XYZ file of C-alpha atoms in Angstrom:
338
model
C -12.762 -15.820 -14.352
C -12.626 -12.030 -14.829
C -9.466 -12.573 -17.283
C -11.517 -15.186 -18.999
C -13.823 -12.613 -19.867
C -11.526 -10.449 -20.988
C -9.558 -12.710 -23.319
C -12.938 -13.490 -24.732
C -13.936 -10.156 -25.203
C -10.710 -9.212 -26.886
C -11.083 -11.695 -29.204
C -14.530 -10.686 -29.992
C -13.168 -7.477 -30.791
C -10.547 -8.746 -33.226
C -12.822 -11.244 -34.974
C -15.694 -8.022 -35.358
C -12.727 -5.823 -36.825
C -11.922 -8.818 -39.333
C -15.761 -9.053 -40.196
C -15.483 -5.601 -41.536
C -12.596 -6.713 -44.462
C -14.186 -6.394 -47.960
C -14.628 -10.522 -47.979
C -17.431 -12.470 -49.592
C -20.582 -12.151 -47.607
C -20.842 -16.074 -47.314
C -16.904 -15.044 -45.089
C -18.114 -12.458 -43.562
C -21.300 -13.414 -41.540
C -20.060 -16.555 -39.605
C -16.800 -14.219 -38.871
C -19.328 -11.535 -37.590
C -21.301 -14.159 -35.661
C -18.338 -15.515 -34.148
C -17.340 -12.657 -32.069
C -21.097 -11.819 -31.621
C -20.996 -15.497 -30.200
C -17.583 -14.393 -27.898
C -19.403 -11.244 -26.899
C -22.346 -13.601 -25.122
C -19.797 -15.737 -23.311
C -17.566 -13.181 -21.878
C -21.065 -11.724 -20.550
C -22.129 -15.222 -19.325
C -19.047 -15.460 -17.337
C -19.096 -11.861 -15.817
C -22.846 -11.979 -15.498
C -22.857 -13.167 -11.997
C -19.732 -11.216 -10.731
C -21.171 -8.438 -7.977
C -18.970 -5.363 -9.151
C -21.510 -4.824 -12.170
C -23.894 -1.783 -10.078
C -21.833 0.957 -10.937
C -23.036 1.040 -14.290
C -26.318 -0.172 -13.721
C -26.994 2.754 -11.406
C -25.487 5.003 -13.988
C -27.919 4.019 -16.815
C -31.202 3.880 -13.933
C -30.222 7.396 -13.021
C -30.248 8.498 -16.419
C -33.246 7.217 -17.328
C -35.011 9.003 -14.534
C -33.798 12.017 -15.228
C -31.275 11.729 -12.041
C -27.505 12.215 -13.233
C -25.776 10.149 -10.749
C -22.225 10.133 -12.663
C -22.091 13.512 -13.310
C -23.242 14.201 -9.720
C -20.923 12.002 -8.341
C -17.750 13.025 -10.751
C -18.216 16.467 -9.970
C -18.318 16.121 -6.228
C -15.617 13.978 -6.357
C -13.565 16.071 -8.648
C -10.715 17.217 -6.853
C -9.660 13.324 -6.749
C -9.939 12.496 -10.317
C -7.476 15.642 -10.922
C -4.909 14.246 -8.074
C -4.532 11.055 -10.726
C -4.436 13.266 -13.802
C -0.805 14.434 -13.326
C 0.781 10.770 -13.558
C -2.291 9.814 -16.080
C -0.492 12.704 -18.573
C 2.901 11.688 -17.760
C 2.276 8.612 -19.629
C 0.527 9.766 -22.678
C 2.721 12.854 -22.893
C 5.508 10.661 -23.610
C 3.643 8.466 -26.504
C 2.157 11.655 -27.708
C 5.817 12.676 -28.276
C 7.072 9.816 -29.967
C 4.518 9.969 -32.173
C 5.156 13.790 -33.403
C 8.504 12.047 -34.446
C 6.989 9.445 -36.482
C 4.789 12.277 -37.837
C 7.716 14.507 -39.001
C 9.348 10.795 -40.407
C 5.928 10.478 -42.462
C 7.265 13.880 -44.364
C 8.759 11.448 -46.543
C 7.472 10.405 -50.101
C 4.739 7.392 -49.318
C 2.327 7.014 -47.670
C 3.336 3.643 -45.720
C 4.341 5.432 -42.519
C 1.072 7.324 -42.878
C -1.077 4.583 -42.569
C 1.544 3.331 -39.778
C 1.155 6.467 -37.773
C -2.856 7.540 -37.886
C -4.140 3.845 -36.267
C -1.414 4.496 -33.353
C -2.907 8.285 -32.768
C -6.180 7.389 -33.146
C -5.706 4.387 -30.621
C -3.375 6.468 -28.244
C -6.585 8.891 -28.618
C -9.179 6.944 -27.697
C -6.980 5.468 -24.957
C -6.524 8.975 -23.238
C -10.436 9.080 -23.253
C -11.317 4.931 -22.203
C -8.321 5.721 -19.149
C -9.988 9.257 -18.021
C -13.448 7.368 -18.553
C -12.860 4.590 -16.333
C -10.542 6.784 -13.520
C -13.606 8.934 -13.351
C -15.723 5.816 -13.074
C -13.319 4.826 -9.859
C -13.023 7.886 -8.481
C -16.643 8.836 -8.201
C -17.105 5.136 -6.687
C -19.289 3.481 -9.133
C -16.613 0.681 -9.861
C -16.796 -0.096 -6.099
C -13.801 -0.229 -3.786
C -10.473 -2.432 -3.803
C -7.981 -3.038 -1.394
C -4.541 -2.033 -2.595
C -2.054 -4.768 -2.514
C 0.855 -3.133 -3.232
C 2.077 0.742 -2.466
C 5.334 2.437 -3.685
C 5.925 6.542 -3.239
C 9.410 8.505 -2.290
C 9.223 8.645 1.294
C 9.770 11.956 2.940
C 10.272 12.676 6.972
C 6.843 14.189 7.952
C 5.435 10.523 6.099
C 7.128 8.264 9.132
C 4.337 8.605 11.415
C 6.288 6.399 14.425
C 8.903 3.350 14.278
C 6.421 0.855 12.609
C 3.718 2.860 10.409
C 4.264 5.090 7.114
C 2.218 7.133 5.347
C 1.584 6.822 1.617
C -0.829 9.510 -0.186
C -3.813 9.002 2.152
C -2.855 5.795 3.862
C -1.282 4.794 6.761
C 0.717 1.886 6.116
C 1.353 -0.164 9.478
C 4.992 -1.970 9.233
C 4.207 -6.665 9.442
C 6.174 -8.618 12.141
C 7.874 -5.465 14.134
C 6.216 -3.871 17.238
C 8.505 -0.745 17.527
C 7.946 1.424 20.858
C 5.163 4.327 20.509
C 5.817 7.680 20.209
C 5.373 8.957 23.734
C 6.859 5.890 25.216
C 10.438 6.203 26.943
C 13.192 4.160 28.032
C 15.557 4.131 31.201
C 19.415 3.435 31.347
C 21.210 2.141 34.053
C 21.520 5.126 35.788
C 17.979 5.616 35.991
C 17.664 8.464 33.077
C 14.866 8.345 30.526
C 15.131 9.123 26.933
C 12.584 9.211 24.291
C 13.020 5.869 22.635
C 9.729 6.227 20.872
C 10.633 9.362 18.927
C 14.507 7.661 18.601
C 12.372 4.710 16.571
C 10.680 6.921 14.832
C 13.737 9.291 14.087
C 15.498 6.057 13.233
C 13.016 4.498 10.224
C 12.662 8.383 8.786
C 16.536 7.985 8.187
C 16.084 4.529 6.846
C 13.570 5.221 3.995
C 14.160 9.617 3.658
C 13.563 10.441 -0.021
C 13.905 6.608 -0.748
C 11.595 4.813 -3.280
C 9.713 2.293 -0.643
C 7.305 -0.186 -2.054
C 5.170 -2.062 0.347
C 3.139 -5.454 -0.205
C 0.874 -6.762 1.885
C 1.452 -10.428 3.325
C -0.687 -13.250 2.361
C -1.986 -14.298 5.825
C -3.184 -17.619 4.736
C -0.544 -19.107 2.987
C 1.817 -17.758 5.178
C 0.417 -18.566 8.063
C 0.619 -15.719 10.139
C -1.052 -14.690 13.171
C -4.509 -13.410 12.995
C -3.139 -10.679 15.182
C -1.514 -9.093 11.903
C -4.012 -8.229 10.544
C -5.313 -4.373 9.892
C -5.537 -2.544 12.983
C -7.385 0.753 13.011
C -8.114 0.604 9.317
C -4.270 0.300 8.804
C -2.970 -2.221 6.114
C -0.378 -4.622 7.287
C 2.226 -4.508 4.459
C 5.788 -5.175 4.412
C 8.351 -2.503 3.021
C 11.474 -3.021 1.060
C 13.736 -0.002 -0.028
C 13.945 -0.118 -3.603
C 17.694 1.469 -3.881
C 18.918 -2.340 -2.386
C 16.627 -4.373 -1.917
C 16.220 -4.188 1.905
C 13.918 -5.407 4.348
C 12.565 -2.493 6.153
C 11.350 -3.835 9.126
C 14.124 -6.636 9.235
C 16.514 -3.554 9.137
C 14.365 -1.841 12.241
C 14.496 -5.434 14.469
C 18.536 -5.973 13.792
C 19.316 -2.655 15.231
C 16.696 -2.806 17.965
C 14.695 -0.311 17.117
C 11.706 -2.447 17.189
C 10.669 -5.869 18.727
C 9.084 -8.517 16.744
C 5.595 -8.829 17.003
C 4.246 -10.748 19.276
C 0.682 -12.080 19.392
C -1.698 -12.612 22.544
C -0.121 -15.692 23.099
C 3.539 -14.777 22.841
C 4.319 -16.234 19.399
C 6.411 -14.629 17.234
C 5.835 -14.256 13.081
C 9.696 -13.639 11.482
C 12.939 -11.774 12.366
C 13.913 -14.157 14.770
C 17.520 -13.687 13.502
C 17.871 -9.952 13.292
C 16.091 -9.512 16.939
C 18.618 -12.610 18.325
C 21.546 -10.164 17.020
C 20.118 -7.185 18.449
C 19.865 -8.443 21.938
C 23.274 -10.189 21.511
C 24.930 -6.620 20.614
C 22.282 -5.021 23.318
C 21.301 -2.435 20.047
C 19.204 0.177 20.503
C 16.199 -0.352 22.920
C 17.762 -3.610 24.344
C 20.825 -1.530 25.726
C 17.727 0.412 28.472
C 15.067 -0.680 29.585
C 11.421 -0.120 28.555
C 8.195 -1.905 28.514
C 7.035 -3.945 25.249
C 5.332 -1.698 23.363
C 2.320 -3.866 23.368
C 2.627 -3.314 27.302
C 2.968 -0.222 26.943
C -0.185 0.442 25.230
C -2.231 -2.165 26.877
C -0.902 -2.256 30.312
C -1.364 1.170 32.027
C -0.791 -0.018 35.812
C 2.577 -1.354 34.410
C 2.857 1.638 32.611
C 2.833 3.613 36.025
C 4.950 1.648 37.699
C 7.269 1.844 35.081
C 7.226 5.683 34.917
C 7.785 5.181 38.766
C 10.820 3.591 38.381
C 8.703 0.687 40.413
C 10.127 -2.395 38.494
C 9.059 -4.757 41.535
C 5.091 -3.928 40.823
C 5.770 -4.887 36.673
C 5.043 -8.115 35.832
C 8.888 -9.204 34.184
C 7.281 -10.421 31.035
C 5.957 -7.043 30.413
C 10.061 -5.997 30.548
C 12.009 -5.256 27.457
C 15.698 -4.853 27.696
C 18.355 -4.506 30.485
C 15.597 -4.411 33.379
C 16.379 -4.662 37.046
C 14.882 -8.022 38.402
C 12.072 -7.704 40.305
C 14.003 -8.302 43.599
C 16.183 -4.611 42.815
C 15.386 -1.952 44.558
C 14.594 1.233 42.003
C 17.088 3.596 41.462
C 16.812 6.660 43.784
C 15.518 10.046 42.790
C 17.988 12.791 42.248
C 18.446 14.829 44.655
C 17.131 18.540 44.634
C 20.100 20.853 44.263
């Protein structure tokens, strides 16, 4: 209902600016009373919405002598200047185009004139209402919303491990792939271990280094995705695409097996069925070794052990990612001391 509201309130606006036309009186008043009457419904409709106490608290603190914005705004400062720079950006631009209308309106008339001072006078007040209301947010009187969407030019200290990003100051946790954690390693056939934790990681950094990446988080309900997806430590779930063609981040990370798909507690899987088919097919990346699933890996510390033990008999083989021996092989033997 909150566009409602709006569209109401704009209209309000435009039939107040037409009230103000040198008409009859008799025009006039029911034009004035009309948006007076748009005014009232846009605030019956928004009346009941609870995202109204920023303000309120503004105007109570003022009244009792207690400056909560300015308190607030200052103390908060350093994050109203971090949004500035883009802020500018914009209105440098339209600033500019106007000087150019400006020099045009050195011409005889004054048609462009009259063009030109409504657009600086709006582009004016516009730089004031958007600083206004990004001070409002920042000092956390407009209350707080989830992001749905976040794009920023990915660098290599932003790839955190093979399934979370970081964007400005969030971490940004990769839907439907489980890729194996940092610390966690890997054995070949021959019984020698390799980092395939930091190899995932070192893997998505080349996938999305100084690359535009927007990310989107999934609607859980309609799509009907695991509860198990959703935020975990305060991350957001989100799904990445690379904006120079189009591509599915963590499809990309499950077809060359640098990440499972996600599995929830009872083994179901949410997409990338395909891509993680292929990668077992072509044994790619973590399915050529063996490892634990990172959820094991995490979860399951005895398994953990007897992995790092070379102990495949104690791990239960649905903990086992890869080229595992069964659990009837012996482990491969130490190496000998020179």
């Amino acid at each position: 209902m909150t566009w409602l509201a709006f569209a109401l309130l704009g209209a309000a606006l435009i039939l107040l600016i037409l009230s103000t036309r040198q008409l009859s009186l008799a025009v006039r008043a029911p034009i004035w009373l009309g948006g007076l009457a748009l005014l009232g419904a846009a605030a019956y409709i928004e009346i009941d919405e609870p995202s109204h106490y920023g303000l309120v608290q503004i105007v109570r603190g003022a009244l009792n002598g207690n400056p909560l914005f300015a308190k607030a705004l200052f103390g908060d400062l350093p994050t109203v200047t971090d949004a500035l720079t883009p802020m500018f950006d914009i209105f440098f631009v339209l600033a500019a185009f106007l000087s150019i209308v400006a020099l045009i309106a050195f011409t005889p008339g004054e048609l462009i004139e009259k063009l030109a001072r409504p657009a600086m006078l709006a582009l004016l007040g516009a730089m004031f209402g958007a600083f206004f209301g990004l001070a409002m947010v920042s000092a956390g009187f407009a209350g707080y919303v989830k992001h749905r969407t976040y794009t920023s030019m990915i660098k290599d200290e932003d790839v955190y491990d093979g399934d979370t990003i970081r964007m400005d100051d969030f971490s940004l946790r990769i839907a439907d792939i489980d890729a194996p954690e940092l610390n966690q390693t890997c054995r070949d056939a021959t019984g020698s271990l390799s980092k395939c934790g930091e190899e995932a990681r070192q893997r998505l950094a080349a996938i999305v280094r100084n690359q535009i990446v927007t990310c989107n988080r999934p609607n859980l309900a309609s799509e009907k995705l695991s509860l198990a997806l959703k935020e975990t430590f305060g991350r957001p779930i989100v799904r990445c695409t690379r904006i120079s063609d189009k591509s599915d981040i963590g499809a990309t990370m499950v077809h060359e097996g640098f990440a499972d798909v996600f599995r929830d507690k009872d083994g179901a899987t949410a997409t990338y069925a395909n891509d993680l088919a292929a990668a077992v097919l072509n044994k790619s990346g973590v399915w050529k070794n063996c490892t634990l699933k990172p959820r094991a890996w995490r979860n399951e510390r005895p398994a953990r052990v007897a992995f790092e033990n070379a102990k495949y008999s104690d791990i239960d083989q649905k903990l086992l990612l890869g080229k595992c021996p069964s659990a009837a092989a012996k482990p491969p033997s130490p190496p000998r001391a020179p």
